[in-house]
Coordinates of C-alpha atoms and ligand atoms in Angstrom, one line a residue:
X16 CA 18.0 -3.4 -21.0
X17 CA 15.2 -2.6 -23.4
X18 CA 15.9 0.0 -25.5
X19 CA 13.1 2.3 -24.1
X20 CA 14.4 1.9 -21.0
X21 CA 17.1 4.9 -20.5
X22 CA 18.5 5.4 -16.5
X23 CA 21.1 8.2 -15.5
X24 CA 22.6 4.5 -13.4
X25 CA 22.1 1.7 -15.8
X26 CA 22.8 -0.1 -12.9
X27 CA 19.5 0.2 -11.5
X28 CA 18.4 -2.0 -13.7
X29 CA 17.6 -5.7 -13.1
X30 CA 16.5 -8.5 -14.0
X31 CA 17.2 -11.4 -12.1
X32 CA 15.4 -12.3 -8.3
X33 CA 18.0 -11.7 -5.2
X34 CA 18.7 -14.7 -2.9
X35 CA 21.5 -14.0 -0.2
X36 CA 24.4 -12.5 -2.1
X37 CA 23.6 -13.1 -5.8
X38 CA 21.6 -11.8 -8.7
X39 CA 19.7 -15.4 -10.0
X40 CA 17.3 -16.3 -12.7
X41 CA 14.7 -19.0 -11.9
X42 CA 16.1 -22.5 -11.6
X43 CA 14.2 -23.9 -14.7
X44 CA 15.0 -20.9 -16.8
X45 CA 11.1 -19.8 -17.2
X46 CA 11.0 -15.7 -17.7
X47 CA 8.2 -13.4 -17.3
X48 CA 7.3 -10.6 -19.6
X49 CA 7.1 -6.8 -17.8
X50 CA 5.0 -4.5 -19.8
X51 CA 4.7 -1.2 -19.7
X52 CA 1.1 -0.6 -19.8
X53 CA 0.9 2.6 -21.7
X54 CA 2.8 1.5 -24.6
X55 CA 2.0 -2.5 -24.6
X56 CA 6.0 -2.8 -24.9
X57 CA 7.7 -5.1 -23.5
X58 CA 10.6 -4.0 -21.1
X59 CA 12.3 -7.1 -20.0
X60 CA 11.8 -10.4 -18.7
X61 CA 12.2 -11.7 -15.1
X62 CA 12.8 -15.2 -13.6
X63 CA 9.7 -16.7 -13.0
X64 CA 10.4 -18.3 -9.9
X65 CA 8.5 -20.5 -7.6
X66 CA 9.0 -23.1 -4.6
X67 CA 12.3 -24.1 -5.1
X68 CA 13.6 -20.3 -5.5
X69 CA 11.5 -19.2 -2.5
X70 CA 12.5 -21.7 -0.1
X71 CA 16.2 -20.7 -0.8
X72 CA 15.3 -17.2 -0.4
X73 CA 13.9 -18.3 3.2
X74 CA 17.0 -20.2 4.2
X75 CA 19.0 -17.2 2.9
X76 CA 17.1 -14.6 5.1
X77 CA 17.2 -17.3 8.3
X78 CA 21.1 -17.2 7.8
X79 CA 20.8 -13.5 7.6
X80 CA 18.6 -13.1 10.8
X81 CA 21.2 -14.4 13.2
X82 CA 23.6 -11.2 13.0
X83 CA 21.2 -8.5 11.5
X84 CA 19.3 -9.4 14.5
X85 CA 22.6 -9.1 16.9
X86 CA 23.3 -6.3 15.5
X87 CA 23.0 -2.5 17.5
X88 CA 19.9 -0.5 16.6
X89 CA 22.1 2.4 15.7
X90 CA 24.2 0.0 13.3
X91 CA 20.6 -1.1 11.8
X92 CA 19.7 2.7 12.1
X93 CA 22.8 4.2 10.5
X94 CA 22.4 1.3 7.5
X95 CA 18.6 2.6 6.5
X96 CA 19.9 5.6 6.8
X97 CA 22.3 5.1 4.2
X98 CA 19.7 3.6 1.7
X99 CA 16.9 6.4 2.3
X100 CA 19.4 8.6 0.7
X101 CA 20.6 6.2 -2.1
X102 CA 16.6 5.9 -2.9
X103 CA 16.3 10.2 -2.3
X104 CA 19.7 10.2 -4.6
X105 CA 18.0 8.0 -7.4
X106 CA 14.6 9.3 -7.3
X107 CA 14.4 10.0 -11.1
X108 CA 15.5 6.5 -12.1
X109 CA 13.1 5.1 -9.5
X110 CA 10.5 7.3 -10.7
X111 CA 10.9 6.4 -14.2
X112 CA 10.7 3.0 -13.5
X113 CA 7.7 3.3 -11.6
X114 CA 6.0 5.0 -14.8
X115 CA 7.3 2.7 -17.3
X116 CA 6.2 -0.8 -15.7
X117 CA 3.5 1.1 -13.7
X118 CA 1.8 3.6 -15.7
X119 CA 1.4 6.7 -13.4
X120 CA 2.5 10.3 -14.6
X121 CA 6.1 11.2 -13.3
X122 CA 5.7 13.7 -11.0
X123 CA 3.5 11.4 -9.2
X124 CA 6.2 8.5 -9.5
X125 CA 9.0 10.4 -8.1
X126 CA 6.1 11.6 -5.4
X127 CA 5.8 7.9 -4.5
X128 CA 9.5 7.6 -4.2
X129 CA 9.5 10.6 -1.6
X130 CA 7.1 8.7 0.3
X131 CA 8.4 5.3 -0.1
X132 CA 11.7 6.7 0.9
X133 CA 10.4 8.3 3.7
X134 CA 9.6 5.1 5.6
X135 CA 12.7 3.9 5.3
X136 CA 14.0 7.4 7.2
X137 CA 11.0 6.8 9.7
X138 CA 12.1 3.7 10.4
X139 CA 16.0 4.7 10.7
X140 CA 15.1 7.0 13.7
X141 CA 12.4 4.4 14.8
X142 CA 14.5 1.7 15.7
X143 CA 16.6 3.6 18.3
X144 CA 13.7 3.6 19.9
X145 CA 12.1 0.1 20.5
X146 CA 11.9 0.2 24.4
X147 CA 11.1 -2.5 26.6
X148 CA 9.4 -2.3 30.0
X149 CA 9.9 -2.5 34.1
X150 CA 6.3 -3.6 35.2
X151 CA 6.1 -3.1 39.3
X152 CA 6.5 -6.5 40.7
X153 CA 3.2 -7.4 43.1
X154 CA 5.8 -10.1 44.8
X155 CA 8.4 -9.0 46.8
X156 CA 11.2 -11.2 45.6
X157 CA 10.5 -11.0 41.9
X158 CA 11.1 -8.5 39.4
X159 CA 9.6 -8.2 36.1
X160 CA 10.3 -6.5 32.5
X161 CA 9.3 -6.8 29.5
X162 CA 11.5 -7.0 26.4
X163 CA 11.2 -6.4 22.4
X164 CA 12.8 -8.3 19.7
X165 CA 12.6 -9.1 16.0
X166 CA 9.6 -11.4 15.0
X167 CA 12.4 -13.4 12.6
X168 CA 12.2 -13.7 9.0
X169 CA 9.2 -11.8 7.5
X170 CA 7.4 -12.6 3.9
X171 CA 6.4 -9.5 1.9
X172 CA 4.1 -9.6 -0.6
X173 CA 3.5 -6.6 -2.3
X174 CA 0.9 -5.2 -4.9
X175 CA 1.4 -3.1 -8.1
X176 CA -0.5 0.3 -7.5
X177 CA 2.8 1.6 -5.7
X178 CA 5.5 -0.3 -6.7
X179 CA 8.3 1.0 -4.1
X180 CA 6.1 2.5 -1.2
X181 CA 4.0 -0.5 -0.3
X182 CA 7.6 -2.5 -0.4
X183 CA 9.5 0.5 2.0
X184 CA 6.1 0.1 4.2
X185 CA 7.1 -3.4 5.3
X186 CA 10.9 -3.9 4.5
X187 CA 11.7 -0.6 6.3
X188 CA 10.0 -1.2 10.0
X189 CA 11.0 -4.8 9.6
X190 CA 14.8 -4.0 9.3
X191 CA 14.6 -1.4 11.7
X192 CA 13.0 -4.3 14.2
X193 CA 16.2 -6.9 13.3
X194 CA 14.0 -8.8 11.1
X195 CA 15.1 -10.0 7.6
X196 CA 12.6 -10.3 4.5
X197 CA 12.1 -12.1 1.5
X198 CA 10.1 -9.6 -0.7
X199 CA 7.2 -10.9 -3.2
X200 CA 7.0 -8.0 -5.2
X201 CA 4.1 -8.2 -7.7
X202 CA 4.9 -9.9 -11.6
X203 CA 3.2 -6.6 -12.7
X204 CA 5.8 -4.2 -11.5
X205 CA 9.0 -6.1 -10.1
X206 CA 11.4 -3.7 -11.6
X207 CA 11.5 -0.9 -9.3
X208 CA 11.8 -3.5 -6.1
X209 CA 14.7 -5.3 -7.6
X210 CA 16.6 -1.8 -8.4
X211 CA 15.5 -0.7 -4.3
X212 CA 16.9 -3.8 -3.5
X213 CA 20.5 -3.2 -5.4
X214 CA 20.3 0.0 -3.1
X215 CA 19.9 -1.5 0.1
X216 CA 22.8 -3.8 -0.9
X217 CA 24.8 -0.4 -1.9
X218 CA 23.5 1.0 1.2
X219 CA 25.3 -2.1 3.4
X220 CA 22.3 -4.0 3.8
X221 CA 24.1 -7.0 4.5
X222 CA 23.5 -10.2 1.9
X223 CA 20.5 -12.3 2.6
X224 CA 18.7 -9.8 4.8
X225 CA 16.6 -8.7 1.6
X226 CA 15.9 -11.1 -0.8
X227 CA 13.4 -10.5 -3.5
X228 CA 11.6 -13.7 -5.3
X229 CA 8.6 -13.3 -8.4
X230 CA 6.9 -15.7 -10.8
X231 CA 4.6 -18.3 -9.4
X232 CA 2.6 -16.0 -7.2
X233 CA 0.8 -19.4 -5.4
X234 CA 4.0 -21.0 -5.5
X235 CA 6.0 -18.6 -4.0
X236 CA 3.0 -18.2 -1.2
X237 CA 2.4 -21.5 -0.5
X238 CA 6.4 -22.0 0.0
X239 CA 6.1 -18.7 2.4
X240 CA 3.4 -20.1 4.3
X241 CA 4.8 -23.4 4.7
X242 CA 8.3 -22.7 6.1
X243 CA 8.6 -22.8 9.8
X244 CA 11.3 -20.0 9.9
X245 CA 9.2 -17.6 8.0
X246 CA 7.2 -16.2 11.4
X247 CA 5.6 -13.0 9.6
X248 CA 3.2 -12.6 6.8
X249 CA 2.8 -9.0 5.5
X250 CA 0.9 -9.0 2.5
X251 CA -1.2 -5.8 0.7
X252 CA -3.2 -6.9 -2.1
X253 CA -6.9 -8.3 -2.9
X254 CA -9.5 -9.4 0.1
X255 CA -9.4 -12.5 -1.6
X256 CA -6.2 -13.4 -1.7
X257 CA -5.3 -11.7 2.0
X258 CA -8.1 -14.1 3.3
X259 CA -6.6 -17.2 1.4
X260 CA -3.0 -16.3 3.1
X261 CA -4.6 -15.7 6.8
X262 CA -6.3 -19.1 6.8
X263 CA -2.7 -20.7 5.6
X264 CA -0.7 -18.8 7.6
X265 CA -2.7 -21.0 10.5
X266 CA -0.9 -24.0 9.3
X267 CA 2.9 -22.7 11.2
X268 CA 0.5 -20.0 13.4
X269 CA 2.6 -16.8 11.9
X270 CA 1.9 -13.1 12.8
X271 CA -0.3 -11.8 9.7
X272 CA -0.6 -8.1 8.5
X273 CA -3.0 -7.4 5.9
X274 CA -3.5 -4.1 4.1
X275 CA -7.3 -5.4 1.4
X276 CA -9.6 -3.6 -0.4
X277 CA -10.8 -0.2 0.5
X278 CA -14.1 1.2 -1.9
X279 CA -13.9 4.5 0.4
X280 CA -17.0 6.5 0.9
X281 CA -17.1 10.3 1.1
X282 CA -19.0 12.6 2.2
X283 CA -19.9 16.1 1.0
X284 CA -22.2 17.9 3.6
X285 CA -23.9 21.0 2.6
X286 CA -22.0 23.2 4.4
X287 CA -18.8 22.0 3.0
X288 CA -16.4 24.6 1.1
X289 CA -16.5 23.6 -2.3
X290 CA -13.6 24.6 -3.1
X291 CA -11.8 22.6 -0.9
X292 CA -14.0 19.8 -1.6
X293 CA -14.0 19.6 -5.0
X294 CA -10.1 19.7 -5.0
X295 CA -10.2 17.0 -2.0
X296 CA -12.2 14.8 -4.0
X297 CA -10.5 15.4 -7.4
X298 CA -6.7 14.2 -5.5
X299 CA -8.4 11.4 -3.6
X300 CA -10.3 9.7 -6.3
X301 CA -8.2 10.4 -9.5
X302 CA -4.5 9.8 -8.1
X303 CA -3.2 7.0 -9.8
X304 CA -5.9 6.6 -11.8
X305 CA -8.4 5.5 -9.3
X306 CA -6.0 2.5 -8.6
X307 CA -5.6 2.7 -4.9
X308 CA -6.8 1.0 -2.0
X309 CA -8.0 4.5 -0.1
X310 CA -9.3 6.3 -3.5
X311 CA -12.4 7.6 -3.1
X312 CA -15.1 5.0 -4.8
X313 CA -18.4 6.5 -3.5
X314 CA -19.5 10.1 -2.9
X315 CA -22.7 11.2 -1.2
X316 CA -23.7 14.5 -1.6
X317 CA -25.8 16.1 0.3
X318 CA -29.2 17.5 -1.6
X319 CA -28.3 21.6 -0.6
X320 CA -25.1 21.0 -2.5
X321 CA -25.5 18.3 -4.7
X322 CA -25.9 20.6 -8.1
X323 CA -23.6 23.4 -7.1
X324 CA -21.0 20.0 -6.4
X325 CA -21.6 18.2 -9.3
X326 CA -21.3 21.2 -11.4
X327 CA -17.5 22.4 -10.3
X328 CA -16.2 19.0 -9.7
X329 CA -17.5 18.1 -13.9
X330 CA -14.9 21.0 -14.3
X331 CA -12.0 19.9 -12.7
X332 CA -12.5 16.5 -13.6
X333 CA -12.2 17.8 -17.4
X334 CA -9.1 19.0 -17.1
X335 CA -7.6 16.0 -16.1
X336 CA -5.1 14.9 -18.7
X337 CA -4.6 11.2 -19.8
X338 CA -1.2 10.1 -21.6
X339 CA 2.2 8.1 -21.5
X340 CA 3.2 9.4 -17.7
X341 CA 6.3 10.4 -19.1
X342 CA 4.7 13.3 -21.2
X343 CA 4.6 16.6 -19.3
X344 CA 1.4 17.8 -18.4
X345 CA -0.1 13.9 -17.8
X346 CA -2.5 13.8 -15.0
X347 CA -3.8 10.1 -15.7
X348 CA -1.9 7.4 -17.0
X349 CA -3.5 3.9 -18.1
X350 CA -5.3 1.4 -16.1
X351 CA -2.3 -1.7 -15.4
X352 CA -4.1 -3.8 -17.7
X353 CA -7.0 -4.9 -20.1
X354 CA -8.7 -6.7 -17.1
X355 CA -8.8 -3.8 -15.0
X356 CA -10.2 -2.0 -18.0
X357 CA -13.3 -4.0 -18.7
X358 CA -13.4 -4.1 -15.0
X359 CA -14.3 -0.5 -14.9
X360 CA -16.6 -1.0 -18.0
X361 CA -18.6 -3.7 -16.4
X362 CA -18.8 -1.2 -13.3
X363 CA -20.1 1.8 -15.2
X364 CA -22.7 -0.1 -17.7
X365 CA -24.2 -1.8 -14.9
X366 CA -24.6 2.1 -13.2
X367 CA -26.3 3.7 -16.1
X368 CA -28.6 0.4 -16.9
X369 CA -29.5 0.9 -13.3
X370 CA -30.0 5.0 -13.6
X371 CA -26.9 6.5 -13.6
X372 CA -26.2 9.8 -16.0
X373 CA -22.5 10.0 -17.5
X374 CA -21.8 13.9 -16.6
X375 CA -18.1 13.3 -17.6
X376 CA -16.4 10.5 -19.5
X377 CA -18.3 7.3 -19.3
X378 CA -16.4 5.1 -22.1
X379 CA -13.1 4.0 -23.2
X380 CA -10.4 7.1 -23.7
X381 CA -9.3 7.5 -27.7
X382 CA -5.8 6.7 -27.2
X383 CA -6.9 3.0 -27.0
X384 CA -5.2 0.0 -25.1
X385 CA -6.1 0.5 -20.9
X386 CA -6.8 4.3 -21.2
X387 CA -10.4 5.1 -19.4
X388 CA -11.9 8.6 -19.8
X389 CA -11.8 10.5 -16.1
X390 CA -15.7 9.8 -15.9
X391 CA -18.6 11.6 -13.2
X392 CA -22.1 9.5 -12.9
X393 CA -24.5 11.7 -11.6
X394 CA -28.0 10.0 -9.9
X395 CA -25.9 6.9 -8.9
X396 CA -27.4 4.5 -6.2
X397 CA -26.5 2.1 -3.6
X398 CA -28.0 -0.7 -5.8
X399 CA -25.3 -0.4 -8.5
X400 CA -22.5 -2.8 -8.3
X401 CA -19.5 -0.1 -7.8
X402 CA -20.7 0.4 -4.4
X403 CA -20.0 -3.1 -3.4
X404 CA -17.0 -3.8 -5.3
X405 CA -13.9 -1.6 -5.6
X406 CA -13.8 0.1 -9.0
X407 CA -9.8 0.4 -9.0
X408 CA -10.3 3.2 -12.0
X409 CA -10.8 6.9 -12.6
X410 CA -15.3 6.4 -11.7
X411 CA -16.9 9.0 -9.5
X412 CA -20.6 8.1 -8.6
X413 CA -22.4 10.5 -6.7
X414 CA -25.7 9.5 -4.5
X415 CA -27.6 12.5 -3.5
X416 CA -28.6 11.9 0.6
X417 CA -30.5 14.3 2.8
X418 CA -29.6 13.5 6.7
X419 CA -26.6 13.1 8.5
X420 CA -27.7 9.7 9.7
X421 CA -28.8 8.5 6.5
X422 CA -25.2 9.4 4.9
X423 CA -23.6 7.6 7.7
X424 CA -25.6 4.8 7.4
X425 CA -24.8 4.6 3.7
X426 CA -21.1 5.2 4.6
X427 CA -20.6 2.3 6.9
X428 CA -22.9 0.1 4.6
X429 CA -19.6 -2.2 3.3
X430 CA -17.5 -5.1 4.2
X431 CA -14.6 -2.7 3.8
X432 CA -13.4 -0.2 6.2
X433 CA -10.1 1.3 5.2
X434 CA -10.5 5.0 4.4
X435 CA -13.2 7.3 4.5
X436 CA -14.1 10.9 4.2
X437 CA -16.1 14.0 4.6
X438 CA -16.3 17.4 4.0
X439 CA -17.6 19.6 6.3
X440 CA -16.9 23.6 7.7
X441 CA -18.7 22.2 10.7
X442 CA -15.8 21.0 13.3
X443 CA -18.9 19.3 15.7
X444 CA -20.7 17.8 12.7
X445 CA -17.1 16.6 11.2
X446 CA -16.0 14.8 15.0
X447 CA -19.6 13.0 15.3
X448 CA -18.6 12.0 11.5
X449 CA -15.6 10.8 12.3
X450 CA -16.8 9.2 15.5
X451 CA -19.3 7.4 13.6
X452 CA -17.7 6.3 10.8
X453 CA -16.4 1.8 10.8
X454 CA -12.7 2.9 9.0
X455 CA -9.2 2.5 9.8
X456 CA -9.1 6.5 8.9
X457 CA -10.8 9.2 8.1
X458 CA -9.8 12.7 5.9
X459 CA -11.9 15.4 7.2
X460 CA -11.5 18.1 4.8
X461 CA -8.7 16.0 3.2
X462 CA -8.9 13.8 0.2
X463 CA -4.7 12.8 0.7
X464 CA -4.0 11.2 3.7
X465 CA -1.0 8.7 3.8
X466 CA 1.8 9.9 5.6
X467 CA 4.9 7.6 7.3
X468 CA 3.6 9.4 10.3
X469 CA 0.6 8.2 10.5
X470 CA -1.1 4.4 11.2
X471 CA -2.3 2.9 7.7
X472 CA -4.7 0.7 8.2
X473 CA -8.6 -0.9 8.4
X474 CA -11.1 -2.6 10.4
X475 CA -13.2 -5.1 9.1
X476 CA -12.1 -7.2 5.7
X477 CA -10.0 -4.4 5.1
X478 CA -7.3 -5.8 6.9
X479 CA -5.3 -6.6 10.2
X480 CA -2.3 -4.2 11.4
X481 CA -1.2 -1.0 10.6
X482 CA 1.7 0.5 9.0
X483 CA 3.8 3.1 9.1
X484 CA 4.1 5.5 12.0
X485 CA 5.4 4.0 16.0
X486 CA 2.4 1.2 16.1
X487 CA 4.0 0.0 12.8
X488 CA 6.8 -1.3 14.4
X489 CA 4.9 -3.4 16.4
X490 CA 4.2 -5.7 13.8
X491 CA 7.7 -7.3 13.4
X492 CA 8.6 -7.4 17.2
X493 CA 7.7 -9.9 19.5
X494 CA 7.0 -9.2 23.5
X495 CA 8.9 -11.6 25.7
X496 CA 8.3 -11.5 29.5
X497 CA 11.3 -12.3 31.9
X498 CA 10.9 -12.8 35.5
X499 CA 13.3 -12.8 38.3
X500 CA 12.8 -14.3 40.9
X501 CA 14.3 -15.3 44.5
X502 CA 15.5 -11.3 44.4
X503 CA 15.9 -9.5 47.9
X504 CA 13.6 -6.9 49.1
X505 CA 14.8 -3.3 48.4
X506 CA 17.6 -2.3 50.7
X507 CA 16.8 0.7 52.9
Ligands
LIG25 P1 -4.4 -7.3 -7.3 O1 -5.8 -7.8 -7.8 O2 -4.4 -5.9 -6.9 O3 -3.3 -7.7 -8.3 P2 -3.6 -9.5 -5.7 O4 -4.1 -9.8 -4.3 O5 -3.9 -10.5 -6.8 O6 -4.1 -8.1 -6.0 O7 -2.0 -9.3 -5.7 C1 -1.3 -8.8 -4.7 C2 0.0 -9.6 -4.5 O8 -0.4 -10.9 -4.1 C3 0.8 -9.7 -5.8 O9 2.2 -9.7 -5.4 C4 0.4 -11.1 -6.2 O10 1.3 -11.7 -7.0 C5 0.3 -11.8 -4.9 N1 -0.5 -13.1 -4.9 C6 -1.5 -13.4 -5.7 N2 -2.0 -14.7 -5.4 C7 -1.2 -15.1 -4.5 C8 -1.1 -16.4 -3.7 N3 -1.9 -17.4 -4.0 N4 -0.2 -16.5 -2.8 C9 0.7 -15.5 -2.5 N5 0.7 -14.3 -3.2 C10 -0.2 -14.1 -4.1

């Protein structure tokens, strides 16, 4: 363990991938560096795996599959039960993990725990409840029904921005379903998925139902979308890479979920509250630094508000506070790395060369390495590049608009539709909004709106499926269609 590195259970932390029953460095011996993006220290090293590694990972969880899938759903139920509270229990180790390979501020990294755990509870209840159905038989001497079962072994890959939620969002409904995983959890942030998957193993997760490979990212894939056994893909990450796994999961013809890019728009009408917008806006665009897929990446403003907006929303986003997450007060840790960084440069000198004012930040933050300073452009149009591409950093633009209509129409201008919002006092103006608007969701009045309640999701290149909530569970069951026939007519 590095030295920075202090848990309350030192055995939360590790270092080697998970295949079947045993902690196991890469075949070849290869490590991987983690970071810990605030500091530039290094933490520890991982196996970098690949091919080899993943395919043993797959024939571990096809093993597995066999009597997890057997099993009762209140066996499978009583089990995730078991591991939501080891994760509840271990919530400030998790946390600090989180912030130390992750970057975010810690009351925002044991936040993601809570949530990430809260899947995993979801799902416990959930699976007691996977129902089948009687259809009415048009035939006299034939009955039909319709029942649900596990998909079979499911590939997770998983991003960086919340290093145990986006995990919990996949593992969880897949257990709950009888499936068994092999989770890809990304090189950036593997630490706090290896010490979730420890607890499942404490939590009586039998051996080889969660296995948990990193390294060779194409490797790893490639292996995943090869394997005949593997029959679901769930993957959250880049549009690019989420359309590169779709065409190759055509190869074996495998379910695919896909959670891609977002760039949200918002909307502030005139008639909003500014109070609650402002604060809306503030939570949806600066969580995590900027660095989620349904931050807020575009706000239009309308012209009656546009001044008053810009005004009280420069003062909030002043106060933000950027640091090493585990200093109190920390509001904004760092971007994960020097790409991302110059990322969010290239975004905001391309703004301002095409006529966008810096009302707040606007340059590189003075504690150096991947800190960017909270930053407002005011006059920003639909000609500047962060309105195609997704900033993934702590850059408000606002565009002033004047109609309904036109914001709309600005809105729905993307490739992407994952999230969007608006802020209105209006409830008619706010349905025909949300009516209108091409996203997977919307927050009306509301700039936080993941829940395990709730389906998470978009249309377009934003992705395919939904998780969390009941449709979630869909995903990792299949439908199977028995019919009886040569039956006798009902008696009587
Ligand atoms: P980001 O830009 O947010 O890092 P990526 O799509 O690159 O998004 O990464 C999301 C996840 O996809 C990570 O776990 C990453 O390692 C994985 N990944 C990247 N390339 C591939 C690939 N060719 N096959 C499978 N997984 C990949």
């Amino acid at each position: 363990m590095g030295t920075m590195v202090q848990l309350n259970e030192a055995g939360l932390f590790k270092s080697q991938g998970l295949i079947g029953d045993k902690w196991v460095d890469a075949e070849n011996g290869h490590t991987l560096p983690v970071n810990n993006p605030a500091t530039g220290e290094i933490l520890t090293s991982v196996p970098f795996m690949g091919k080899r590694e993943a395919e043993k990972a797959i024939a571990a969880a096809s093993q597995a599959f066999t009597s997890w899938s057997k099993r009762t759903a209140n066996d499978r139920s009583k089990i995730l039960r078991q591991w939501f509270n080891l994760l509840i229990k271990n919530k400030d180790d998790l946390g600090k993990l989180i912030v130390l390979e992750q970057g975010k501020p810690l009351a925002e990294a044991v936040g993601e725990i809570v949530y990430g755990a809260a899947f995993v509870e979801y799902y416990a209840e959930e699976a007691k409840r996977v129902y089948g159905d009687i259809i009415p038989s048009p035939f006299p001497e034939k009955r039909m029904l319709v029942m649900k079962q596990p998909v079979g072994v499911v590939a997770a890959i998983a991003p960086w921005n919340f290093p145990l939620a986006m995990i919990t969002r996949k593992v969880a409904p897949a257990l709950a379903a009888g499936c068994t995983v092999v989770i890809k959890p990304s090189e950036l942030t593997p630490l706090t998925a290896l010490a979730a998957a420890e607890l499942a193993l404490q939590a009586g997760i039998p051996p080889g139902v969660v296995n948990v490979v990193m390294g060779d990212a194409k490797g790893i894939g490639d292996a995943m979308l090869d394997s005949t056994e593997v029959r679901k893909i769930t993957f959250t990450g880049s549009t690019g890479v989420g359309k590169m796994l779709l065409a190759g999961a055509g190869k074996t013809v495998k379910k695919v979920s896909l959670e891609l890019g977002g760039n949200a728009p918002c909307i502030v009408f005139d008639d909003a509250n500014l109070d609650v917008a402002v604060k809306g806006v503030l939570a949806g665009k600066y969580r995590n630094s900027g660095q989620t897929c349904v931050c807020i990446n575009k706000i239009f403003v309308q012209d009656g508000i546009y001044d008053k907006f810009a005004e009280a929303f420069a003062k909030a986003v002043s106060g933000l506070r950027a640091g090493n997450g585990l200093e109190p007060g920390i509001t904004q840790g760092p971007l994960i790395n020097e790409t991302a960084l110059e990322k969010v440069e290239r975004h905001v000198q391309d703004a301002v060369s095409k006529g966008a004012k810096v009302l707040v930040g606007g340059k590189r933050h003075s504690l150096g390495r991947t800190f960017y300073e909270p930053t407002i452009l005011g006059n920003a149009s639909d000609e500047m590049l962060i309105f195609r591409e997704e900033v993934f950093g702590p850059v408000a633009p606002l565009v002033r608009f004047n109609t309904d209509e036109e914001a709309i129409k600005l809105a729905n201008n993307s490739e992407f539709g994952l999230a969007a919002y608006a802020f209105t006092e209006n409830i008619t103006r706010g349905w025909r909004v949300a009516e209108s608007l091409e996203f997977g969701m919307v927050g009306l009045n509301e700039g936080l709106i993941s829940t395990e309640v709730a389906p998470f999701g978009g249309m377009k290149q934003s992705g395919l499926g939904r998780e969390g909530s009941k449709y979630g569970l869909d995903e990792y069951l299949e439908m199977k269609y028995v019919c009886l026939g040569n039956m006798a007519q009902p008696v009587g």
